[in-house]
PDB file of C-alpha atoms in Angstrom:
ATOM      1  CA  MET A  75      -2.949 -15.813  -4.882  1.00  0.00           C
ATOM      2  CA  PRO A  76      -0.594 -16.949  -2.116  1.00  0.00           C
ATOM      3  CA  LEU A  77      -0.549 -13.897   0.152  1.00  0.00           C
ATOM      4  CA  LEU A  78       2.149 -13.529   2.770  1.00  0.00           C
ATOM      5  CA  PHE A  79       0.737 -11.520   5.682  1.00  0.00           C
ATOM      6  CA  VAL A  80       3.275  -8.937   6.844  1.00  0.00           C
ATOM      7  CA  GLY A  81       1.377  -6.875   9.376  1.00  0.00           C
ATOM      8  CA  ILE A  82      -1.655  -4.915  10.454  1.00  0.00           C
ATOM      9  CA  ASP A  83      -1.749  -1.478  12.057  1.00  0.00           C
ATOM     10  CA  PRO A  84      -1.737  -2.265  15.784  1.00  0.00           C
ATOM     11  CA  ALA A  85      -3.267   1.097  16.673  1.00  0.00           C
ATOM     12  CA  THR A  86      -6.531   0.725  14.765  1.00  0.00           C
ATOM     13  CA  GLU A  87      -9.852  -0.534  16.022  1.00  0.00           C
ATOM     14  CA  LYS A  88     -11.230  -4.011  15.248  1.00  0.00           C
ATOM     15  CA  ASP A  89     -13.158  -2.856  12.173  1.00  0.00           C
ATOM     16  CA  LYS A  90     -10.458  -0.523  10.805  1.00  0.00           C
ATOM     17  CA  SER A  91      -7.294  -2.254   9.764  1.00  0.00           C
ATOM     18  CA  PRO A  92      -4.643  -0.969   7.354  1.00  0.00           C
ATOM     19  CA  THR A  93      -2.733  -4.099   6.363  1.00  0.00           C
ATOM     20  CA  VAL A  94       0.372  -5.070   4.383  1.00  0.00           C
ATOM     21  CA  TRP A  95       0.814  -8.329   2.439  1.00  0.00           C
ATOM     22  CA  VAL A  96       3.131  -9.657  -0.261  1.00  0.00           C
ATOM     23  CA  ASP A  97       1.633 -11.504  -3.221  1.00  0.00           C
ATOM     24  CA  GLN A  98       4.291 -14.190  -3.516  1.00  0.00           C
ATOM     25  CA  GLU A  99       3.165 -15.345  -6.946  1.00  0.00           C
ATOM     26  CA  LYS A 100       3.043 -11.930  -8.615  1.00  0.00           C
ATOM     27  CA  GLN A 101       5.849 -10.524  -6.432  1.00  0.00           C
ATOM     28  CA  GLU A 102       3.836  -7.444  -5.527  1.00  0.00           C
ATOM     29  CA  ILE A 103       3.293  -5.560  -2.289  1.00  0.00           C
ATOM     30  CA  VAL A 104      -0.404  -5.287  -1.425  1.00  0.00           C
ATOM     31  CA  PHE A 105      -1.815  -2.577   0.841  1.00  0.00           C
ATOM     32  CA  GLN A 106      -5.155  -2.127   2.506  1.00  0.00           C
ATOM     33  CA  GLY A 107      -5.521   1.391   3.789  1.00  0.00           C
ATOM     34  CA  TRP A 108      -7.856   4.276   4.356  1.00  0.00           C
ATOM     35  CA  ARG A 109      -9.483   6.024   1.434  1.00  0.00           C
ATOM     36  CA  PRO A 110      -8.351   9.616   1.111  1.00  0.00           C
ATOM     37  CA  GLY A 111     -10.738  12.480   1.572  1.00  0.00           C
ATOM     38  CA  PRO A 112     -11.808  14.383  -1.540  1.00  0.00           C
ATOM     39  CA  GLU A 113      -9.225  17.133  -1.014  1.00  0.00           C
ATOM     40  CA  LEU A 114      -6.269  14.722  -0.787  1.00  0.00           C
ATOM     41  CA  GLU A 115      -7.496  12.684  -3.755  1.00  0.00           C
ATOM     42  CA  ALA A 116      -7.894  15.861  -5.817  1.00  0.00           C
ATOM     43  CA  GLU A 117      -4.403  17.014  -4.843  1.00  0.00           C
ATOM     44  CA  CYS A 118      -2.930  13.658  -5.906  1.00  0.00           C
ATOM     45  CA  ALA A 119      -4.930  13.700  -9.156  1.00  0.00           C
ATOM     46  CA  ALA A 120      -3.689  17.199  -9.972  1.00  0.00           C
ATOM     47  CA  PHE A 121      -0.013  16.339  -9.410  1.00  0.00           C
ATOM     48  CA  GLN A 122       1.924  16.470 -12.671  1.00  0.00           C
ATOM     49  CA  VAL A 123       4.803  14.070 -13.232  1.00  0.00           C
ATOM     50  CA  PRO A 124       6.781  14.887 -16.390  1.00  0.00           C
ATOM     51  CA  GLY A 125       5.972  12.395 -19.117  1.00  0.00           C
ATOM     52  CA  HIS A 126       2.795  11.151 -17.425  1.00  0.00           C
ATOM     53  CA  ALA A 127      -0.830  12.195 -17.676  1.00  0.00           C
ATOM     54  CA  LYS A 128      -2.485  13.958 -14.761  1.00  0.00           C
ATOM     55  CA  GLY A 129      -5.146  12.131 -12.854  1.00  0.00           C
ATOM     56  CA  ILE A 130      -5.681   8.748 -11.256  1.00  0.00           C
ATOM     57  CA  PRO A 131      -6.365   5.952 -13.754  1.00  0.00           C
ATOM     58  CA  ASP A 132      -9.599   4.033 -13.235  1.00  0.00           C
ATOM     59  CA  ASP A 133      -7.713   0.875 -12.268  1.00  0.00           C
ATOM     60  CA  GLU A 134      -5.593   2.631  -9.603  1.00  0.00           C
ATOM     61  CA  ALA A 135      -6.388   4.117  -6.193  1.00  0.00           C
ATOM     62  CA  VAL A 136      -4.870   6.450  -3.646  1.00  0.00           C
ATOM     63  CA  ILE A 137      -4.738   4.973  -0.145  1.00  0.00           C
ATOM     64  CA  ARG A 138      -3.347   6.218   3.130  1.00  0.00           C
ATOM     65  CA  ILE A 139      -1.137   4.110   5.393  1.00  0.00           C
ATOM     66  CA  PRO A 140      -0.056   5.380   8.829  1.00  0.00           C
ATOM     67  CA  ALA A 141       3.639   6.156   9.246  1.00  0.00           C
ATOM     68  CA  ARG A 142       3.762   3.782  12.215  1.00  0.00           C
ATOM     69  CA  MET A 143       3.563   0.951   9.642  1.00  0.00           C
ATOM     70  CA  VAL A 144       6.850   1.868   7.922  1.00  0.00           C
ATOM     71  CA  HIS A 145       8.608  -1.164   9.421  1.00  0.00           C
ATOM     72  CA  MET A 146       5.943  -3.420   7.886  1.00  0.00           C
ATOM     73  CA  ILE A 147       6.385  -1.787   4.496  1.00  0.00           C
ATOM     74  CA  ARG A 148      10.147  -2.334   4.780  1.00  0.00           C
ATOM     75  CA  GLU A 149       9.551  -5.980   5.680  1.00  0.00           C
ATOM     76  CA  ALA A 150       7.335  -6.381   2.605  1.00  0.00           C
ATOM     77  CA  CYS A 151      10.009  -4.734   0.436  1.00  0.00           C
ATOM     78  CA  ASP A 152      12.603  -7.124   1.862  1.00  0.00           C
ATOM     79  CA  ALA A 153      10.378 -10.116   1.091  1.00  0.00           C
ATOM     80  CA  VAL A 154      10.000  -9.025  -2.526  1.00  0.00           C
ATOM     81  CA  GLU A 155      13.754  -8.380  -2.830  1.00  0.00           C
ATOM     82  CA  ARG A 156      14.572 -11.810  -1.411  1.00  0.00           C
ATOM     83  CA  ALA A 157      12.589 -13.218  -4.319  1.00  0.00           C
ATOM     84  CA  ASP A 158      15.035 -11.298  -6.566  1.00  0.00           C
ATOM     85  CA  VAL A 159      12.336  -9.213  -8.248  1.00  0.00           C
ATOM     86  CA  ARG A 160      13.450  -5.869  -9.572  1.00  0.00           C
TER      87      ARG A 160
END
């Protein structure tokens, strides 16, 4: 998987590091972030989107990314768009 590193949260400690990459082969944005606490995960799992089942599928996860990383997320979105993936 040829990952393109976009950025790491500059405000975290050495062993804590929310990160953003782009998988150039699959044309996907990849996030490493903090696991939510049980209350946030339960709130997300309970959220009902019309036409979709409640809950978090076993092959999906809720993560948290600090707002200060928005520019990195935008950069990752731009990289995927440049590859003309929609």
